[in-house]
mmCIF file of C-alpha atoms and ligand atoms in Angstrom:
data_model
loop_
_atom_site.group_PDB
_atom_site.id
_atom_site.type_symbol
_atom_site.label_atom_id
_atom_site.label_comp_id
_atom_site.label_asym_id
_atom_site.label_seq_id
_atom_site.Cartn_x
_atom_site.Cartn_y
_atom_site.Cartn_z
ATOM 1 C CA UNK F 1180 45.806 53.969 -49.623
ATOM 2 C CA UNK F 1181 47.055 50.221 -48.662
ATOM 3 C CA UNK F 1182 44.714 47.261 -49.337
ATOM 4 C CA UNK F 1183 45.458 44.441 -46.697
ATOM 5 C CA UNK F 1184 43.754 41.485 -48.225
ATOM 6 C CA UNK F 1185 42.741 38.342 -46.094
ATOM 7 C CA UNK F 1186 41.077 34.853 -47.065
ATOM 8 C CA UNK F 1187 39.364 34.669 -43.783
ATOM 9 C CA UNK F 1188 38.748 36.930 -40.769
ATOM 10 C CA UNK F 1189 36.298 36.635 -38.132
ATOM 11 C CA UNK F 1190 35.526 40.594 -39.477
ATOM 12 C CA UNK F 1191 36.989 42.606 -41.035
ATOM 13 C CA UNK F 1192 35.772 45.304 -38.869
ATOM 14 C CA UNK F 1193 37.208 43.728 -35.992
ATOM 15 C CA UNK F 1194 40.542 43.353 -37.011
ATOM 16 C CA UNK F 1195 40.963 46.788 -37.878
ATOM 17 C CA UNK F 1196 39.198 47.745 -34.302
ATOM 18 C CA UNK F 1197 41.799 45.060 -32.981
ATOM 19 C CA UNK F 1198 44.941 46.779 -35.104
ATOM 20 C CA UNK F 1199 43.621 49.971 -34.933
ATOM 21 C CA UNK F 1200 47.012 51.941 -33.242
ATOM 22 C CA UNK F 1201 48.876 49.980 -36.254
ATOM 23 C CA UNK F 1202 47.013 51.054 -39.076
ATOM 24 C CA UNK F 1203 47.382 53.914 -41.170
ATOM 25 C CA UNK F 1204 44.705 56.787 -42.600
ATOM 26 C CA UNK F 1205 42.950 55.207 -45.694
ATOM 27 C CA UNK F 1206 43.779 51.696 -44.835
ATOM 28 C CA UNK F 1207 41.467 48.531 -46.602
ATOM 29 C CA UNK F 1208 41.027 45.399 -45.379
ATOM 30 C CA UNK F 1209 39.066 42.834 -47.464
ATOM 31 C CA UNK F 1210 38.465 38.963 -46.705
ATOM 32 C CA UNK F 1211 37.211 36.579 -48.822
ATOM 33 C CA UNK F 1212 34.733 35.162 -46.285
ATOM 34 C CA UNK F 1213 34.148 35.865 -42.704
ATOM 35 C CA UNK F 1214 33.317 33.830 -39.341
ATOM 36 C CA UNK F 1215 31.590 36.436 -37.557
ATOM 37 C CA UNK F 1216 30.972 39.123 -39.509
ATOM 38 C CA UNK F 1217 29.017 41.606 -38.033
ATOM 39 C CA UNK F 1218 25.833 44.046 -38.768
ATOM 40 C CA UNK F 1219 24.023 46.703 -37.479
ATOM 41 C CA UNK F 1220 22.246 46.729 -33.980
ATOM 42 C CA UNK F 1221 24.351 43.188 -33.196
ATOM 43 C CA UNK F 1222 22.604 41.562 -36.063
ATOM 44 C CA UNK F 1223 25.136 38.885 -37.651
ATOM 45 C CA UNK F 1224 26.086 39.485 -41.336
ATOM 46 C CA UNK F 1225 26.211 36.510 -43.189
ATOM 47 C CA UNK F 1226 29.603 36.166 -44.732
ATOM 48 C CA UNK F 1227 30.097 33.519 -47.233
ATOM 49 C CA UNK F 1228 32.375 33.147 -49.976
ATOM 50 C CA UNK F 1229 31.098 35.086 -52.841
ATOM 51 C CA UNK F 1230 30.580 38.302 -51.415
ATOM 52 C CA UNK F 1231 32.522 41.633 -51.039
ATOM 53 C CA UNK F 1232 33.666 41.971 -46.974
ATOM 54 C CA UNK F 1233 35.694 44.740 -46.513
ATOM 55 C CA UNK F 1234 36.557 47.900 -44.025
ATOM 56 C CA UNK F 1235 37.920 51.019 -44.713
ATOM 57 C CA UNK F 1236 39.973 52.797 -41.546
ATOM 58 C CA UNK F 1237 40.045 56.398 -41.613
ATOM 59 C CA UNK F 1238 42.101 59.074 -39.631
ATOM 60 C CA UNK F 1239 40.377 62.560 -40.609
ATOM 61 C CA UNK F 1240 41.861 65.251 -39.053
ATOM 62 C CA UNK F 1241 38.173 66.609 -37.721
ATOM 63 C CA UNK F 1242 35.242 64.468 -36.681
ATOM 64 C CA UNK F 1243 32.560 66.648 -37.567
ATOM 65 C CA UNK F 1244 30.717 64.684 -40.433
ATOM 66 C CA UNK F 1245 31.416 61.526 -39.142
ATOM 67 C CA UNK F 1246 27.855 60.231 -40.109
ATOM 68 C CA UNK F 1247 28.274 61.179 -43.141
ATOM 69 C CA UNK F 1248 30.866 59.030 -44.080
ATOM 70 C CA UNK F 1249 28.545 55.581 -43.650
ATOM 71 C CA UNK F 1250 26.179 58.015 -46.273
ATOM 72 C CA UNK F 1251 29.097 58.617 -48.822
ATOM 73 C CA UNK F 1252 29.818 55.020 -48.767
ATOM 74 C CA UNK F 1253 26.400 53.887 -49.638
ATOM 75 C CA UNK F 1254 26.252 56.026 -52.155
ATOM 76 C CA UNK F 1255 29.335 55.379 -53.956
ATOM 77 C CA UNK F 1256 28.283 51.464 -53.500
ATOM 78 C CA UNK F 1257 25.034 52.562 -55.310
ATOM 79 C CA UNK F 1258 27.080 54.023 -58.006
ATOM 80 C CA UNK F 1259 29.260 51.406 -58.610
ATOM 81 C CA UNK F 1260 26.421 48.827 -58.521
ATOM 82 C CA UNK F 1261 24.513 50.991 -61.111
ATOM 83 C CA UNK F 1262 27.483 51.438 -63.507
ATOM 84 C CA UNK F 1263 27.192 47.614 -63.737
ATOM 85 C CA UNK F 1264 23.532 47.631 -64.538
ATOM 86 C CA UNK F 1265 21.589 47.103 -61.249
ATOM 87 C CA UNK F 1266 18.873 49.167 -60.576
ATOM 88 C CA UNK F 1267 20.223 50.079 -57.121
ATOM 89 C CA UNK F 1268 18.559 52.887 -54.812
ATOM 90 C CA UNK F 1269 19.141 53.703 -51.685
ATOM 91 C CA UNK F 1270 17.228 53.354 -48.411
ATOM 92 C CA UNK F 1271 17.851 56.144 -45.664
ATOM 93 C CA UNK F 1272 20.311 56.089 -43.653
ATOM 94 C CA UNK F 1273 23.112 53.662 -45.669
ATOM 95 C CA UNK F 1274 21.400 50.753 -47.437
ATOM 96 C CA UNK F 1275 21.530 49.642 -50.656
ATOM 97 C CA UNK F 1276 18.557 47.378 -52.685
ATOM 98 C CA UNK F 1277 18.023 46.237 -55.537
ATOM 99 C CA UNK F 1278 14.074 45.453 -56.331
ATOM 100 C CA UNK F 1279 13.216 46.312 -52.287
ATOM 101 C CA UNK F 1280 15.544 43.965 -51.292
ATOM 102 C CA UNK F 1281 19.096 44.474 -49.630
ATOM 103 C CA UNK F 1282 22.629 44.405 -51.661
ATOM 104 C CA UNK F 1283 24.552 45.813 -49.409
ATOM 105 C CA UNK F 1284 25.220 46.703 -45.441
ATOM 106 C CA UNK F 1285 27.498 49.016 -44.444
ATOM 107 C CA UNK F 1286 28.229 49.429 -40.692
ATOM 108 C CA UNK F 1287 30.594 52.603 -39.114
ATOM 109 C CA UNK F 1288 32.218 52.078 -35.987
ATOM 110 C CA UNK F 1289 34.326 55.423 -34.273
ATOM 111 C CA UNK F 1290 37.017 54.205 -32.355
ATOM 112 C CA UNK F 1291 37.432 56.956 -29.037
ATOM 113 C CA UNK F 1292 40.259 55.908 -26.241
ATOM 114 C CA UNK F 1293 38.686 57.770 -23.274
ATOM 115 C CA UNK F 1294 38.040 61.323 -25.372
ATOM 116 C CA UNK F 1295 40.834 60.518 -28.377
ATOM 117 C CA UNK F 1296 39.559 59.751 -31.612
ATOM 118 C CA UNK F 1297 41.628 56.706 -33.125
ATOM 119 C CA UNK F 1298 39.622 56.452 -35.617
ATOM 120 C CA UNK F 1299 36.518 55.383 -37.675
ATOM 121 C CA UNK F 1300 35.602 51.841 -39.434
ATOM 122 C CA UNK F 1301 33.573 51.684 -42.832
ATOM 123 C CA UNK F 1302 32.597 48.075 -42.928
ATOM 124 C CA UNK F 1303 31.192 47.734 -46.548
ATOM 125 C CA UNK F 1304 29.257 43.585 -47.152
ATOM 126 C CA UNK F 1305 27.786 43.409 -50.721
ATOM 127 C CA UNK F 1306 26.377 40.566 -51.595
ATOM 128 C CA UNK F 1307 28.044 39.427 -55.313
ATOM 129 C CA UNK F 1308 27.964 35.983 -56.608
ATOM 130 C CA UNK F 1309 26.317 33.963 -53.826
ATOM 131 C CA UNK F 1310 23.188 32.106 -55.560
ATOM 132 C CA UNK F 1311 21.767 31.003 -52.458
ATOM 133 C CA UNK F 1312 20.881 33.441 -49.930
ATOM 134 C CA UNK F 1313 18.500 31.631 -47.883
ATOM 135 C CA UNK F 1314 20.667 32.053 -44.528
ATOM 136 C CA UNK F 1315 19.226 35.604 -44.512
ATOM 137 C CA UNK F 1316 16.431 36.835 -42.012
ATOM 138 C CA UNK F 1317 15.798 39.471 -43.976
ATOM 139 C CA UNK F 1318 14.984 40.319 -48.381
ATOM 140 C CA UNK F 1319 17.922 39.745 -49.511
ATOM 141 C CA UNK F 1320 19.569 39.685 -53.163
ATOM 142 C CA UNK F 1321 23.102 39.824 -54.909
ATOM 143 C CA UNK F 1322 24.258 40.975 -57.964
ATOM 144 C CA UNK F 1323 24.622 37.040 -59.359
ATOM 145 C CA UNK F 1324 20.631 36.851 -58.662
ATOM 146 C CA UNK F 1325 20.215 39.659 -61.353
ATOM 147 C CA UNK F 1326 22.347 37.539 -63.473
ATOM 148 C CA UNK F 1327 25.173 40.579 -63.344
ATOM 149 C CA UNK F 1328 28.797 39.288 -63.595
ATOM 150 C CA UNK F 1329 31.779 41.244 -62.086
ATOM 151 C CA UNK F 1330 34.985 39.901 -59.525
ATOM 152 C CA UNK F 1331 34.971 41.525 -56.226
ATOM 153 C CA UNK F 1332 38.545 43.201 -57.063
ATOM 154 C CA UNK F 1333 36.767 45.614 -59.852
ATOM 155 C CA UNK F 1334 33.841 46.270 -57.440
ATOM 156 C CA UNK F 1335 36.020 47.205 -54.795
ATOM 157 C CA UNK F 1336 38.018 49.160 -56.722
ATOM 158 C CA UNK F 1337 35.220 50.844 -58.298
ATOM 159 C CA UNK F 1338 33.547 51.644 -54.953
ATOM 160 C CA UNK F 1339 36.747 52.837 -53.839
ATOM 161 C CA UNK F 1340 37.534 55.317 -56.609
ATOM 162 C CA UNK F 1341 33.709 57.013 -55.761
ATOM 163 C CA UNK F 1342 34.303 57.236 -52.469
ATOM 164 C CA UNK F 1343 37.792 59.278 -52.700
ATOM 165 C CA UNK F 1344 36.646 61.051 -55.234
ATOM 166 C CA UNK F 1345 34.058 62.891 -52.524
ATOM 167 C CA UNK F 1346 35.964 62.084 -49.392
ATOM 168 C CA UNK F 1347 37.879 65.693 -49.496
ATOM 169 C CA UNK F 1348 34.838 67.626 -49.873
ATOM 170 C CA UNK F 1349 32.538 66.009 -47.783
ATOM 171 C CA UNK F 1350 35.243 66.454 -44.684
ATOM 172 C CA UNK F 1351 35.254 69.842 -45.125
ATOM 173 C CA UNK F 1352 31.569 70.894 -46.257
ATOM 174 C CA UNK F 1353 29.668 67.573 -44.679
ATOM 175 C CA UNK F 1354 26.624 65.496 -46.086
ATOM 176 C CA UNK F 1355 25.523 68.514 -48.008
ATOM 177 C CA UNK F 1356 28.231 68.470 -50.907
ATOM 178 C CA UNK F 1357 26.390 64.748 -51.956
ATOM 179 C CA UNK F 1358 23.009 65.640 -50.780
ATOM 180 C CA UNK F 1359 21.963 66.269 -54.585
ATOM 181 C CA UNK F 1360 23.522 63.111 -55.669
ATOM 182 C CA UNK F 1361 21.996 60.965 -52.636
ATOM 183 C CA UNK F 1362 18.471 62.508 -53.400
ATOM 184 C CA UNK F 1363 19.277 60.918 -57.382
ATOM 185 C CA UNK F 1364 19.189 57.644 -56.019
ATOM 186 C CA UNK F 1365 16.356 57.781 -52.974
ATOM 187 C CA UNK F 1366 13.615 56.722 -54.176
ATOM 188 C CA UNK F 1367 11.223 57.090 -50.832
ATOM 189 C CA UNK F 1368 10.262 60.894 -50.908
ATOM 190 C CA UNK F 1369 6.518 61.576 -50.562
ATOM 191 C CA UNK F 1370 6.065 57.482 -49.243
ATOM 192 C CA UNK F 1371 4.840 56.297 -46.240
ATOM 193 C CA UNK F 1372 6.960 54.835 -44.054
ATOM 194 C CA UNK F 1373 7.792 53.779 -39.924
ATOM 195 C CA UNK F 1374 11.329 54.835 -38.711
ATOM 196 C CA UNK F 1375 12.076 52.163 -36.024
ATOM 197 C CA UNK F 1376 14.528 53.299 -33.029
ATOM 198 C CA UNK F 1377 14.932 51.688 -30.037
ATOM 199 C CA UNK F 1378 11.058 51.493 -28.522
ATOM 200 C CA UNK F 1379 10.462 54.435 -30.622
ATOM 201 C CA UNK F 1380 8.537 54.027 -34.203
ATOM 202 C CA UNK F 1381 7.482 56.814 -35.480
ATOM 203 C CA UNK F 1382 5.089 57.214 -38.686
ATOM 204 C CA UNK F 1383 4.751 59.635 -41.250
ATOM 205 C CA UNK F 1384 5.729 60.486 -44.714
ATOM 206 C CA UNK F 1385 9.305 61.327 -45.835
ATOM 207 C CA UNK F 1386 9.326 64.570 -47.002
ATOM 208 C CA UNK F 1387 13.210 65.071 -48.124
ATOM 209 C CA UNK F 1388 16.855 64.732 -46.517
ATOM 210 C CA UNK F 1389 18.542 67.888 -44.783
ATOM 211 C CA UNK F 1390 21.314 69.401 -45.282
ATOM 212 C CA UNK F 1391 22.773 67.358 -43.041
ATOM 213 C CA UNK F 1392 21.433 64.056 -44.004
ATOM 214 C CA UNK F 1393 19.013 63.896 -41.404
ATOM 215 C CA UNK F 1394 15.735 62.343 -42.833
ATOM 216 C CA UNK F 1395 12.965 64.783 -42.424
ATOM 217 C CA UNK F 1396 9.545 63.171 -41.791
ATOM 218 C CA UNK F 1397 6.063 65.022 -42.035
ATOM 219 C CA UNK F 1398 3.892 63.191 -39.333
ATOM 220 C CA UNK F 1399 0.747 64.428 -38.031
ATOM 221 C CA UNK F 1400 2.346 66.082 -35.388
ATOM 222 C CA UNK F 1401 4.289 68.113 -37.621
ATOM 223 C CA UNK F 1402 7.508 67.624 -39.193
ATOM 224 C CA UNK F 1403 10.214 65.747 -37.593
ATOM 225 C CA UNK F 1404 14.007 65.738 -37.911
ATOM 226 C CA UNK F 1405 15.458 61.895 -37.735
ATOM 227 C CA UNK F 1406 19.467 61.188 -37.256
ATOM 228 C CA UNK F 1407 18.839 57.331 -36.714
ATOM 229 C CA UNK F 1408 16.631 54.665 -37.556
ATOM 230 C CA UNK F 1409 15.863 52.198 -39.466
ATOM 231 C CA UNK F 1410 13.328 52.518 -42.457
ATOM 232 C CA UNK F 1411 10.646 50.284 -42.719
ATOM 233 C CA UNK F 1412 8.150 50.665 -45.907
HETATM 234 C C1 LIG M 470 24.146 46.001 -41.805
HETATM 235 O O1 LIG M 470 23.673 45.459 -40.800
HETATM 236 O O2 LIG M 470 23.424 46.363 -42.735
HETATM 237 C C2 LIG M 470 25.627 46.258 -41.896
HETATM 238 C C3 LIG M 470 26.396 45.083 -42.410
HETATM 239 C C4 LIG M 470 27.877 45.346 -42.528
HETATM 240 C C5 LIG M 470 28.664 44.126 -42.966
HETATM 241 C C6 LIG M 470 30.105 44.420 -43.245
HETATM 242 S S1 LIG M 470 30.919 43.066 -44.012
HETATM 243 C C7 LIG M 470 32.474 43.831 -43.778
HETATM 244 C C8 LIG M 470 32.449 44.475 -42.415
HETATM 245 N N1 LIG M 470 32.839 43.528 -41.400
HETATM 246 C C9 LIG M 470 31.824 43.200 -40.583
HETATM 247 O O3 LIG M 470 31.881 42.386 -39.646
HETATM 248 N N2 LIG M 470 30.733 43.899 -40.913
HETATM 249 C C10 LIG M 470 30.977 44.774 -42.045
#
């Protein structure tokens, strides 16, 4: 693993897309702050100084568990935030909160060239020492808001270590060899909640994750299997 450490990027995301056929497997790259730092569904991610940007490029030799990988990540981010006395949970598919409000983003991208795989992004923010978070359009928090001290080198290092730790396994076996461990920290089974995707909401109470990390929902049209979405509670 090779850490490529910027003070500013537009995103880190985008300069790995942009140096993708350069980089090697298990490369990091980390900025201090970014200028257009990206989120899911073409939301902007707010990237001040303060924070922990980075993106992890990977090169697995099989693409089967792809989504998983976004899942490993916020898991091991949940971990790391926990060892450092956070109450963190997760929130189905990759988010992490503290209190019902968001810590952490994590957005995958899979790089194809016509039907070659180059490659997939994990784009890890985590909000650390910003006080002011104001700039946000959604509940937002960071770990200097629960008065919880740490430099963005240990955190990184710490999510890091958690995430190679069950990298190996979870390319060969998929979601289910941290399904246990997910479940630990997702705290949303038996709630009511709305999965929002595209036009599509759909309503109904979580009743677990599969096997596959799929959340499965019991509505009153029976139970439903969900890939992608975003949780709303
Ligand atoms: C989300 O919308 O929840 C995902 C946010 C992902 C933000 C991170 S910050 C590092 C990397 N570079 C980006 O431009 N985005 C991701």
């Amino acid at each position: 693993m090779q850490i490529l450490r910027f003070d500013v990027l537009d995103s880190t995301n985008a300069y790995a897309k942009r140096n993708c056929s350069l980089l090697a497997d298990k490369t990091v790259i980390t900025a201090r702050r970014q200028t257009a730092g990206r989120g899911r569904l073409d939301r902007k991610w707010i990237s001040q100084e303060g924070g922990l940007y980075f993106s992890l490029f990977l090169k697995p030799q099989n693409t089967d568990f792809l989504p998983s990988f976004t899942q490993l990540m916020a898991l091991c981010v949940c971990k790391a935030l926990s060892q450092l006395g956070a109450e963190a949970h997760l929130k189905w598919p990759n988010d992490v909160l503290i209190d019902g409000q968001k810590i952490c983003g994590i957005l995958s991208e899979a790089l194809f060239t016509q039907n070659r795989f180059d490659g997939v992004i994990v784009g890890v923010g985590i909000n650390v020492a910003q006080q002011n978070l104001s700039d946000i359009d959604q509940p937002a928090t960071s770990l200097a808001l629960h008065n919880i001290e740490t430099n963005q080198e240990f955190l990184l290092q710490e999510v890091l270590k958690h995430f190679f730790n069950g990298y190996k396994a979870l390319l060969t076996h998929g979601f289910e060899t941290i399904r246990a461990e997910y479940l630990q920290h997702f705290p949303y089974m038996g709630k009511p909640v709305i999965i929002k995707h595209g036009a599509q909401d759909k309503a109904g109470v979580v009743y677990t994750i599969s096997p596959e990390g799929k959340l499965i929902l019991q509505t009153p049209e029976g139970f439903i299997e969900i890939a992608i979405g975003d949780m709303m509670v």
